[in-house]
């Protein structure tokens, strides 16, 4: 590996040192001054975990399955666009790291490498495809058929990226244009303007046209969660896009707490992401009722530091931290993660 690291924060530092300045700022950037991105971390820190001592936990079990497909842990890869900026093979390389980690990787229409190319080089990787609604329904149908042909395990529709947001961190560089760096084999989405014209009927349309599980990504309110479920979503993905799209101030943790308070049904799965950098962060999200926890930027730090080996290392570190935190916190398996093992008063103030 080009840059060896032992912690995620070390990977982040090394990735910054070995990246083009503009590229790294583009990766780190979030909407406006990045308040919402920061809040994901701040709210995770406000939550305390109540440990259970003398719990006789030797080998905690955190393996799980994603819609019937076994994965090594609930830690999954969130979709990220433009990955060939960070490594010449981008998504193809990341998918290799995902396979070695035995998890699921979300890739998508904003990516640089086509789904066919990712699959060609990664025959066995567990992949899901994410569609931005940047085309008409025929184009969306084409994405669905391609996902099915390429044996994706699910289709995600990302609903929180209507137009490009203002991100001070990359805007202030004036000249950086992500599209100029790194190769592309994925087609450019035909019409981003159409994202402004769709409503919840789009989810019903996707659901009607595939037998794959449908995931709606970018949910932050109870109202939108209910609309997604009513429209047929098999899973909702609580996310503020790592704070990149809308400086709303709602952290993923706040959204998850509220949602679990108001919606009691367990008929749908919950994925959450935003600010996961430590094993204890994962325990917090799982204890609040998430089934899967996504990581975004850290996977790119791993990619920059060491290609697929770097991506694999990121997952390995997080799983190692999850394991030790489970032993020290007294969590035997995934069913031990319960809200009553948390102290929430600071985040609920
Ligand atoms: C560089 C970058 C590109 C992203 N591109 C996409 C994308 O194409 N589709 C999508 O649904 N989310 C995208 N996201 C959001 C991630 O899926 C995820 O929600 C977020 O990164 C999680 O926060 P974290 O980076 O703190 O882990 C992107 C995030 C980053 C940092």
GROMACS .gro file of N, CA and C in nm, residues 226-307:
model
  246
  226UNK      N    1  -4.270   0.848   0.575
  226UNK     CA    2  -4.404   0.789   0.554
  226UNK      C    3  -4.438   0.786   0.405
  227UNK      N    4  -4.405   0.894   0.334
  227UNK     CA    5  -4.434   0.897   0.189
  227UNK      C    6  -4.356   0.788   0.117
  228UNK      N    7  -4.230   0.770   0.156
  228UNK     CA    8  -4.147   0.668   0.090
  228UNK      C    9  -4.205   0.529   0.113
  229UNK      N   10  -4.245   0.503   0.237
  229UNK     CA   11  -4.298   0.370   0.270
  229UNK      C   12  -4.431   0.347   0.198
  230UNK      N   13  -4.514   0.450   0.201
  230UNK     CA   14  -4.644   0.442   0.132
  230UNK      C   15  -4.626   0.418  -0.018
  231UNK      N   16  -4.518   0.469  -0.072
  231UNK     CA   17  -4.493   0.454  -0.216
  231UNK      C   18  -4.428   0.320  -0.249
  232UNK      N   19  -4.399   0.240  -0.146
  232UNK     CA   20  -4.351   0.104  -0.172
  232UNK      C   21  -4.204   0.080  -0.140
  233UNK      N   22  -4.136   0.177  -0.079
  233UNK     CA   23  -3.993   0.157  -0.049
  233UNK      C   24  -3.973   0.038   0.044
  234UNK      N   25  -3.872  -0.042   0.014
  234UNK     CA   26  -3.837  -0.155   0.101
  234UNK      C   27  -3.741  -0.110   0.210
  235UNK      N   28  -3.673   0.000   0.187
  235UNK     CA   29  -3.581   0.054   0.288
  235UNK      C   30  -3.576   0.205   0.271
  236UNK      N   31  -3.554   0.274   0.381
  236UNK     CA   32  -3.529   0.417   0.369
  236UNK      C   33  -3.388   0.443   0.417
  237UNK      N   34  -3.326   0.539   0.352
  237UNK     CA   35  -3.186   0.572   0.384
  237UNK      C   36  -3.186   0.712   0.444
  238UNK      N   37  -3.166   0.715   0.576
  238UNK     CA   38  -3.160   0.845   0.644
  238UNK      C   39  -3.023   0.905   0.618
  239UNK      N   40  -3.023   1.021   0.556
  239UNK     CA   41  -2.896   1.079   0.514
  239UNK      C   42  -2.915   1.226   0.481
  240UNK      N   43  -2.816   1.306   0.514
  240UNK     CA   44  -2.814   1.443   0.461
  240UNK      C   45  -2.699   1.456   0.359
  241UNK      N   46  -2.668   1.341   0.296
  241UNK     CA   47  -2.568   1.341   0.188
  241UNK      C   48  -2.432   1.387   0.242
  242UNK      N   49  -2.405   1.349   0.368
  242UNK     CA   50  -2.280   1.395   0.431
  242UNK      C   51  -2.276   1.547   0.439
  243UNK      N   52  -2.396   1.608   0.454
  243UNK     CA   53  -2.405   1.755   0.465
  243UNK      C   54  -2.378   1.828   0.335
  244UNK      N   55  -2.374   1.754   0.222
  244UNK     CA   56  -2.326   1.817   0.097
  244UNK      C   57  -2.432   1.893   0.018
  245UNK      N   58  -2.562   1.858   0.039
  245UNK     CA   59  -2.661   1.916  -0.051
  245UNK      C   60  -2.737   2.035   0.006
  246UNK      N   61  -2.771   2.027   0.136
  246UNK     CA   62  -2.860   2.129   0.192
  246UNK      C   63  -2.816   2.154   0.336
  247UNK      N   64  -2.782   2.277   0.366
  247UNK     CA   65  -2.733   2.309   0.499
  247UNK      C   66  -2.851   2.327   0.595
  248UNK      N   67  -2.925   2.217   0.612
  248UNK     CA   68  -3.051   2.223   0.687
  248UNK      C   69  -3.030   2.226   0.836
  249UNK      N   70  -2.918   2.175   0.882
  249UNK     CA   71  -2.894   2.167   1.026
  249UNK      C   72  -2.948   2.040   1.089
  250UNK      N   73  -3.019   1.958   1.012
  250UNK     CA   74  -3.069   1.832   1.070
  250UNK      C   75  -2.963   1.724   1.053
  251UNK      N   76  -2.920   1.669   1.166
  251UNK     CA   77  -2.820   1.563   1.156
  251UNK      C   78  -2.891   1.430   1.132
  252UNK      N   79  -2.816   1.334   1.083
  252UNK     CA   80  -2.875   1.202   1.059
  252UNK      C   81  -2.924   1.141   1.191
  253UNK      N   82  -2.852   1.168   1.299
  253UNK     CA   83  -2.891   1.108   1.428
  253UNK      C   84  -3.023   1.167   1.475
  254UNK      N   85  -3.042   1.298   1.460
  254UNK     CA   86  -3.170   1.360   1.499
  254UNK      C   87  -3.284   1.301   1.419
  255UNK      N   88  -3.260   1.286   1.288
  255UNK     CA   89  -3.366   1.233   1.201
  255UNK      C   90  -3.401   1.090   1.241
  256UNK      N   91  -3.300   1.009   1.272
  256UNK     CA   92  -3.324   0.869   1.309
  256UNK      C   93  -3.404   0.861   1.440
  257UNK      N   94  -3.365   0.941   1.539
  257UNK     CA   95  -3.436   0.940   1.669
  257UNK      C   96  -3.584   0.973   1.648
  258UNK      N   97  -3.610   1.078   1.572
  258UNK     CA   98  -3.747   1.124   1.549
  258UNK      C   99  -3.828   1.018   1.475
  259UNK      N  100  -3.766   0.961   1.375
  259UNK     CA  101  -3.835   0.862   1.294
  259UNK      C  102  -3.875   0.739   1.377
  260UNK      N  103  -3.781   0.692   1.460
  260UNK     CA  104  -3.811   0.573   1.540
  260UNK      C  105  -3.917   0.602   1.646
  261UNK      N  106  -3.924   0.731   1.687
  261UNK     CA  107  -4.027   0.770   1.785
  261UNK      C  108  -4.166   0.764   1.723
  262UNK      N  109  -4.174   0.805   1.596
  262UNK     CA  110  -4.306   0.825   1.535
  262UNK      C  111  -4.351   0.708   1.448
  263UNK      N  112  -4.257   0.628   1.398
  263UNK     CA  113  -4.299   0.517   1.311
  263UNK      C  114  -4.259   0.385   1.377
  264UNK      N  115  -4.358   0.307   1.412
  264UNK     CA  116  -4.329   0.184   1.487
  264UNK      C  117  -4.313   0.061   1.396
  265UNK      N  118  -4.360   0.070   1.273
  265UNK     CA  119  -4.354  -0.046   1.183
  265UNK      C  120  -4.209  -0.092   1.162
  266UNK      N  121  -4.191  -0.222   1.155
  266UNK     CA  122  -4.056  -0.275   1.128
  266UNK      C  123  -4.053  -0.345   0.993
  267UNK      N  124  -4.151  -0.311   0.909
  267UNK     CA  125  -4.163  -0.380   0.779
  267UNK      C  126  -4.060  -0.332   0.679
  268UNK      N  127  -3.991  -0.225   0.708
  268UNK     CA  128  -3.891  -0.173   0.614
  268UNK      C  129  -3.757  -0.161   0.686
  269UNK      N  130  -3.650  -0.166   0.608
  269UNK     CA  131  -3.516  -0.157   0.666
  269UNK      C  132  -3.474  -0.010   0.674
  270UNK      N  133  -3.383   0.016   0.767
  270UNK     CA  134  -3.331   0.153   0.780
  270UNK      C  135  -3.179   0.152   0.761
  271UNK      N  136  -3.137   0.232   0.665
  271UNK     CA  137  -2.993   0.256   0.645
  271UNK      C  138  -2.969   0.400   0.691
  272UNK      N  139  -2.854   0.424   0.751
  272UNK     CA  140  -2.823   0.561   0.792
  272UNK      C  141  -2.676   0.588   0.761
  273UNK      N  142  -2.645   0.711   0.726
  273UNK     CA  143  -2.503   0.748   0.713
  273UNK      C  144  -2.484   0.893   0.755
  274UNK      N  145  -2.355   0.928   0.767
  274UNK     CA  146  -2.320   1.065   0.806
  274UNK      C  147  -2.234   1.065   0.930
  275UNK      N  148  -2.105   1.094   0.910
  275UNK     CA  149  -2.015   1.115   1.024
  275UNK      C  150  -1.960   0.991   1.091
  276UNK      N  151  -1.977   0.875   1.028
  276UNK     CA  152  -1.926   0.752   1.091
  276UNK      C  153  -1.775   0.743   1.072
  277UNK      N  154  -1.703   0.750   1.181
  277UNK     CA  155  -1.557   0.744   1.174
  277UNK      C  156  -1.498   0.650   1.280
  278UNK      N  157  -1.584   0.596   1.372
  278UNK     CA  158  -1.535   0.513   1.481
  278UNK      C  159  -1.634   0.400   1.509
  279UNK      N  160  -1.581   0.294   1.571
  279UNK     CA  161  -1.668   0.181   1.606
  279UNK      C  162  -1.784   0.224   1.694
  280UNK      N  163  -1.757   0.316   1.787
  280UNK     CA  164  -1.863   0.359   1.879
  280UNK      C  165  -1.974   0.435   1.806
  281UNK      N  166  -1.940   0.503   1.695
  281UNK     CA  167  -2.044   0.570   1.615
  281UNK      C  168  -2.144   0.466   1.563
  282UNK      N  169  -2.088   0.352   1.522
  282UNK     CA  170  -2.174   0.247   1.463
  282UNK      C  171  -2.269   0.193   1.571
  283UNK      N  172  -2.214   0.172   1.692
  283UNK     CA  173  -2.298   0.123   1.802
  283UNK      C  174  -2.414   0.220   1.827
  284UNK      N  175  -2.387   0.349   1.820
  284UNK     CA  176  -2.492   0.448   1.847
  284UNK      C  177  -2.603   0.440   1.742
  285UNK      N  178  -2.564   0.438   1.614
  285UNK     CA  179  -2.666   0.431   1.508
  285UNK      C  180  -2.747   0.300   1.518
  286UNK      N  181  -2.677   0.189   1.544
  286UNK     CA  182  -2.748   0.061   1.551
  286UNK      C  183  -2.841   0.058   1.671
  287UNK      N  184  -2.796   0.115   1.784
  287UNK     CA  185  -2.880   0.114   1.904
  287UNK      C  186  -3.004   0.201   1.886
  288UNK      N  187  -2.998   0.296   1.796
  288UNK     CA  188  -3.115   0.380   1.769
  288UNK      C  189  -3.208   0.319   1.665
  289UNK      N  190  -3.173   0.201   1.617
  289UNK     CA  191  -3.267   0.129   1.530
  289UNK      C  192  -3.226   0.116   1.385
  290UNK      N  193  -3.104   0.158   1.349
  290UNK     CA  194  -3.062   0.140   1.209
  290UNK      C  195  -3.026  -0.007   1.185
  291UNK      N  196  -3.054  -0.055   1.065
  291UNK     CA  197  -3.013  -0.192   1.028
  291UNK      C  198  -2.874  -0.192   0.964
  292UNK      N  199  -2.843  -0.085   0.892
  292UNK     CA  200  -2.713  -0.075   0.824
  292UNK      C  201  -2.659   0.067   0.841
  293UNK      N  202  -2.527   0.077   0.844
  293UNK     CA  203  -2.462   0.207   0.863
  293UNK      C  204  -2.365   0.229   0.746
  294UNK      N  205  -2.383   0.338   0.674
  294UNK     CA  206  -2.300   0.363   0.556
  294UNK      C  207  -2.180   0.452   0.587
  295UNK      N  208  -2.073   0.429   0.513
  295UNK     CA  209  -1.959   0.522   0.521
  295UNK      C  210  -1.935   0.582   0.382
  296UNK      N  211  -1.906   0.711   0.383
  296UNK     CA  212  -1.879   0.781   0.258
  296UNK      C  213  -1.732   0.818   0.247
  297UNK      N  214  -1.699   0.941   0.288
  297UNK     CA  215  -1.562   0.992   0.269
  297UNK      C  216  -1.452   0.897   0.316
  298UNK      N  217  -1.466   0.827   0.430
  298UNK     CA  218  -1.355   0.740   0.473
  298UNK      C  219  -1.312   0.638   0.367
  299UNK      N  220  -1.409   0.588   0.290
  299UNK     CA  221  -1.372   0.490   0.186
  299UNK      C  222  -1.283   0.556   0.081
  300UNK      N  223  -1.310   0.685   0.055
  300UNK     CA  224  -1.226   0.756  -0.044
  300UNK      C  225  -1.086   0.782   0.014
  301UNK      N  226  -1.077   0.805   0.145
  301UNK     CA  227  -0.943   0.820   0.205
  301UNK      C  228  -0.864   0.691   0.183
  302UNK      N  229  -0.932   0.578   0.205
  302UNK     CA  230  -0.866   0.448   0.186
  302UNK      C  231  -0.824   0.430   0.040
  303UNK      N  232  -0.913   0.469  -0.052
  303UNK     CA  233  -0.883   0.456  -0.195
  303UNK      C  234  -0.760   0.539  -0.232
  304UNK      N  235  -0.755   0.661  -0.183
  304UNK     CA  236  -0.642   0.750  -0.214
  304UNK      C  237  -0.513   0.692  -0.156
  305UNK      N  238  -0.521   0.640  -0.035
  305UNK     CA  239  -0.399   0.590   0.032
  305UNK      C  240  -0.350   0.459  -0.028
  306UNK      N  241  -0.439   0.374  -0.073
  306UNK     CA  242  -0.390   0.242  -0.114
  306UNK      C  243  -0.483   0.163  -0.204
  307UNK      N  244  -0.560   0.230  -0.291
  307UNK     CA  245  -0.646   0.157  -0.384
  307UNK      C  246  -0.740   0.062  -0.309
   0.00000   0.00000   0.00000
